[in-house]
Backbone as CSV, one residue per row, in Angstrom:
resi,resn,N_x,N_y,N_z,CA_x,CA_y,CA_z,C_x,C_y,C_z
1,ASP,-16.544,10.629,-20.837,-16.163,11.644,-21.797,-14.656,11.663,-21.959
2,GLY,-14.202,12.020,-23.121,-12.792,12.206,-23.419,-12.674,13.267,-24.492
3,ILE,-11.552,13.941,-24.527,-11.371,15.033,-25.484,-10.125,14.792,-26.324
4,VAL,-10.292,14.922,-27.634,-9.162,14.968,-28.555,-9.068,16.408,-29.036
5,PHE,-7.964,17.055,-28.701,-7.747,18.413,-29.182,-6.872,18.305,-30.429
6,VAL,-7.423,18.706,-31.562,-6.719,18.630,-32.834,-6.128,20.003,-33.146
7,ALA,-4.809,20.056,-33.159,-4.117,21.312,-33.458,-3.589,21.269,-34.880
8,ASP,-3.678,22.381,-35.554,-3.212,22.530,-36.924,-1.722,22.860,-36.905
9,SER,-0.926,22.121,-37.658,0.523,22.339,-37.682,0.962,23.475,-38.592
10,ASP,0.027,24.066,-39.311,0.357,25.195,-40.183,0.748,26.390,-39.325
11,PRO,1.918,26.988,-39.568,2.351,28.134,-38.754,1.352,29.292,-38.738
12,GLY,0.571,29.441,-39.784,-0.434,30.491,-39.838,-1.618,30.233,-38.911
13,ARG,-1.703,29.052,-38.332,-2.820,28.686,-37.457,-2.411,28.615,-35.982
14,GLU,-1.192,29.046,-35.678,-0.687,28.937,-34.306,-1.584,29.682,-33.309
15,PHE,-1.950,30.913,-33.628,-2.826,31.683,-32.736,-4.200,31.027,-32.629
16,ALA,-4.715,30.529,-33.748,-6.032,29.869,-33.749,-6.020,28.636,-32.850
17,ASN,-4.921,27.901,-32.844,-4.803,26.740,-31.949,-4.906,27.172,-30.489
18,GLN,-4.177,28.210,-30.132,-4.186,28.698,-28.750,-5.571,29.224,-28.371
19,TYR,-6.204,29.929,-29.286,-7.542,30.459,-29.041,-8.552,29.320,-28.863
20,SER,-8.453,28.291,-29.694,-9.362,27.143,-29.585,-9.213,26.447,-28.242
21,LEU,-7.981,26.297,-27.776,-7.756,25.651,-26.486,-8.339,26.497,-25.359
22,LEU,-8.139,27.789,-25.429,-8.691,28.692,-24.417,-10.218,28.635,-24.420
23,THR,-10.816,28.640,-25.592,-12.271,28.553,-25.717,-12.788,27.234,-25.142
24,LEU,-12.084,26.149,-25.417,-12.465,24.854,-24.865,-12.451,24.899,-23.334
25,GLN,-11.401,25.463,-22.770,-11.298,25.556,-21.312,-12.423,26.405,-20.728
26,GLU,-12.753,27.495,-21.381,-13.840,28.364,-20.905,-15.192,27.660,-20.988
27,ASN,-15.432,26.933,-22.070,-16.696,26.202,-22.221,-16.827,25.106,-21.161
28,LEU,-15.736,24.425,-20.888,-15.765,23.403,-19.844,-16.021,24.025,-18.477
29,LYS,-15.412,25.166,-18.225,-15.598,25.851,-16.935,-17.063,26.198,-16.720
30,ARG,-17.748,26.633,-17.777,-19.180,26.949,-17.673,-20.009,25.716,-17.308
31,GLN,-19.487,24.558,-17.614,-20.170,23.309,-17.280,-19.683,22.735,-15.949
32,GLY,-18.835,23.479,-15.270,-18.319,23.026,-13.986,-17.236,21.977,-14.108
33,LYS,-16.566,21.934,-15.245,-15.509,20.946,-15.483,-14.188,21.645,-15.761
34,ARG,-13.119,20.872,-15.572,-11.780,21.367,-15.880,-11.110,20.404,-16.851
35,LEU,-10.400,20.954,-17.808,-9.700,20.139,-18.793,-8.739,19.175,-18.102
36,ALA,-8.104,19.626,-17.042,-7.140,18.797,-16.316,-7.779,17.568,-15.680
37,ASP,-9.093,17.564,-15.523,-9.794,16.444,-14.885,-10.396,15.459,-15.883
38,LEU,-10.163,15.681,-17.163,-10.765,14.840,-18.197,-9.697,14.107,-18.998
39,PRO,-10.044,12.941,-19.533,-9.109,12.263,-20.431,-8.859,13.159,-21.646
40,LEU,-7.593,13.294,-22.006,-7.222,14.252,-23.055,-6.092,13.693,-23.901
41,VAL,-6.231,13.863,-25.214,-5.187,13.518,-26.166,-5.057,14.682,-27.134
42,PHE,-3.827,15.025,-27.450,-3.568,16.055,-28.452,-3.168,15.385,-29.757
43,GLN,-3.766,15.858,-30.851,-3.376,15.391,-32.176,-2.748,16.567,-32.917
44,TRP,-1.511,16.383,-33.328,-0.814,17.421,-34.103,-1.070,17.094,-35.570
45,ASN,-2.077,17.733,-36.148,-2.542,17.414,-37.491,-1.817,18.246,-38.550
46,LYS,-1.962,17.793,-39.793,-1.388,18.457,-40.975,0.130,18.537,-40.886
47,ARG,0.750,17.451,-40.477,2.205,17.410,-40.377,2.861,17.469,-41.750
48,ASP,2.060,17.396,-42.812,2.584,17.429,-44.170,2.641,18.834,-44.770
49,VAL,2.231,19.874,-44.032,2.298,21.228,-44.577,3.751,21.674,-44.661
50,ALA,4.003,22.654,-45.511,5.353,23.196,-45.622,5.736,23.889,-44.317
51,ASN,6.894,23.582,-43.801,7.408,24.184,-42.560,6.413,24.099,-41.402
52,PRO,6.010,22.899,-41.021,5.041,22.779,-39.927,5.627,23.298,-38.614
53,ILE,4.741,23.721,-37.726,5.167,24.121,-36.384,5.853,22.901,-35.772
54,PRO,7.042,23.073,-35.213,7.707,21.916,-34.595,6.858,21.317,-33.474
55,VAL,6.891,20.006,-33.366,6.123,19.320,-32.326,6.507,19.854,-30.955
56,SER,7.782,20.133,-30.748,8.227,20.657,-29.453,7.550,21.989,-29.128
57,ALA,7.323,22.818,-30.137,6.641,24.107,-29.925,5.155,23.886,-29.634
58,LEU,4.534,22.949,-30.335,3.134,22.630,-30.068,2.980,22.084,-28.646
59,GLN,3.901,21.201,-28.263,3.853,20.624,-26.920,3.974,21.711,-25.859
60,SER,4.937,22.598,-26.008,5.165,23.602,-24.956,4.051,24.645,-24.891
61,SER,3.456,24.981,-26.027,2.430,26.028,-25.991,1.036,25.488,-25.690
62,LEU,0.741,24.259,-26.110,-0.612,23.729,-25.956,-0.704,22.591,-24.932
63,ASN,0.374,21.887,-24.713,0.343,20.677,-23.887,1.456,20.669,-22.839
64,PRO,1.537,21.699,-22.026,2.643,21.757,-21.054,2.557,20.687,-19.966
65,THR,1.386,20.088,-19.766,1.252,19.050,-18.736,1.644,17.668,-19.252
66,GLY,1.895,17.551,-20.545,2.376,16.291,-21.098,1.324,15.226,-21.329
67,ALA,0.107,15.640,-21.664,-0.925,14.660,-22.030,-0.438,13.890,-23.262
68,PRO,-0.946,12.681,-23.477,-0.535,11.927,-24.664,-0.813,12.722,-25.935
69,SER,0.085,12.580,-26.895,-0.095,13.295,-28.165,0.405,12.425,-29.308
70,ILE,-0.074,12.755,-30.488,0.309,11.986,-31.669,0.310,12.897,-32.888
71,GLU,1.240,12.650,-33.785,1.289,13.395,-35.044,0.320,12.741,-36.028
72,ALA,-0.245,13.555,-36.918,-1.224,13.013,-37.856,-1.251,13.801,-39.164
73,ILE,-1.707,13.117,-40.166,-2.090,13.723,-41.445,-3.470,13.126,-41.732
74,ALA,-4.472,13.717,-41.125,-5.820,13.138,-41.146,-6.360,12.969,-42.567
75,SER,-6.006,13.858,-43.474,-6.516,13.762,-44.843,-6.055,12.478,-45.533
76,ARG,-4.980,11.872,-45.020,-4.477,10.599,-45.554,-4.745,9.430,-44.603
77,GLY,-5.390,9.738,-43.485,-5.675,8.689,-42.507,-4.507,8.365,-41.584
78,VAL,-3.427,9.096,-41.691,-2.241,8.844,-40.871,-2.485,9.360,-39.450
79,GLY,-2.368,8.478,-38.474,-2.518,8.870,-37.084,-3.946,8.926,-36.580
80,VAL,-4.913,8.694,-37.441,-6.327,8.797,-37.050,-6.713,7.664,-36.100
81,TRP,-6.441,6.415,-36.497,-6.793,5.278,-35.638,-5.968,5.277,-34.357
82,GLN,-4.712,5.704,-34.472,-3.860,5.770,-33.284,-4.409,6.784,-32.281
83,THR,-4.950,7.886,-32.793,-5.557,8.896,-31.921,-6.791,8.321,-31.234
84,LYS,-7.616,7.628,-31.984,-8.811,6.997,-31.399,-8.412,5.995,-30.322
85,ARG,-7.403,5.215,-30.613,-6.939,4.223,-29.633,-6.445,4.916,-28.360
86,LEU,-5.670,5.985,-28.519,-5.150,6.713,-27.356,-6.256,7.295,-26.490
87,ILE,-7.253,7.921,-27.120,-8.308,8.537,-26.307,-9.169,7.463,-25.645
88,LEU,-9.381,6.345,-26.301,-10.121,5.255,-25.669,-9.346,4.705,-24.468
89,GLN,-8.042,4.540,-24.612,-7.221,4.071,-23.489,-7.281,5.055,-22.324
90,GLN,-7.129,6.348,-22.637,-7.159,7.363,-21.586,-8.515,7.409,-20.891
91,THR,-9.579,7.264,-21.662,-10.927,7.302,-21.090,-11.166,6.093,-20.192
92,LEU,-10.742,4.919,-20.627,-10.892,3.726,-19.798,-10.087,3.834,-18.505
93,LEU,-8.865,4.334,-18.588,-8.055,4.541,-17.377,-8.749,5.508,-16.426
94,HIS,-9.303,6.560,-16.978,-10.010,7.567,-16.182,-11.236,6.955,-15.496
95,LEU,-12.005,6.174,-16.235,-13.193,5.531,-15.663,-12.816,4.538,-14.569
96,ARG,-11.760,3.786,-14.791,-11.305,2.843,-13.760,-10.881,3.583,-12.495
97,ALA,-10.164,4.677,-12.666,-9.728,5.458,-11.505,-10.933,6.022,-10.757
98,GLN,-11.930,6.506,-11.487,-13.155,7.009,-10.852,-13.853,5.897,-10.092
99,GLN,-13.928,4.721,-10.681,-14.585,3.593,-10.042,-13.854,3.220,-8.751
100,GLN,-12.543,3.234,-8.769,-11.772,2.912,-7.565,-12.044,3.914,-6.456
101,ARG,-12.152,5.184,-6.805,-12.400,6.234,-5.810,-13.812,6.142,-5.235
102,GLN,-14.757,5.592,-5.992,-16.154,5.561,-5.558,-16.532,4.287,-4.821
103,ARG,-15.645,3.329,-4.757,-15.976,2.096,-4.039,-16.069,2.385,-2.552
104,PRO,-17.134,1.902,-1.936,-17.253,2.127,-0.495,-16.222,1.290,0.265
105,VAL,-15.752,1.836,1.344,-14.812,1.119,2.191,-15.582,0.679,3.426
106,TYR,-15.624,-0.613,3.642,-16.340,-1.159,4.788,-15.334,-1.522,5.873
107,PRO,-15.712,-1.266,7.109,-14.805,-1.658,8.192,-14.648,-3.177,8.223
108,THR,-13.490,-3.620,8.640,-13.230,-5.044,8.750,-14.053,-5.622,9.890
109,ALA,-14.723,-6.722,9.634,-15.547,-7.357,10.665,-14.635,-8.012,11.704
110,ARG,-14.976,-7.862,12.944,-14.231,-8.497,14.022,-14.948,-9.753,14.463
111,ARG,-14.184,-10.735,14.752,-14.753,-11.978,15.273,-14.514,-12.041,16.770
112,GLU,-15.549,-12.310,17.450,-15.444,-12.507,18.907,-15.061,-13.954,19.155
113,VAL,-13.985,-14.147,19.813,-13.552,-15.504,20.140,-13.866,-15.744,21.606
114,GLY,-14.471,-16.827,21.920,-14.726,-17.006,23.346,-15.553,-18.089,23.734
């Protein structure tokens, strides 16, 4: 699993972005999961609106841990494939890390010399 959180850059949607993120975290908690434990990419969408929320403000309010993020104008296809690529990369890294943690560790065999 991987999550792309798409935030609206329209200043009128700032509260809705924060509410959506909170709702996502609550829904994951009900499933016994934490957002911090999942592959995550933020997409700052609608960068073409008049006076968009600055990326720095979106980062500090929604992405304080510094997950990968990308600017987008999805209605024009800008940033869409890049977002898909980022979440696929993050998901593969996450799966590899899980696989490394789950590999059994076998004691080294000793040879008797004699």
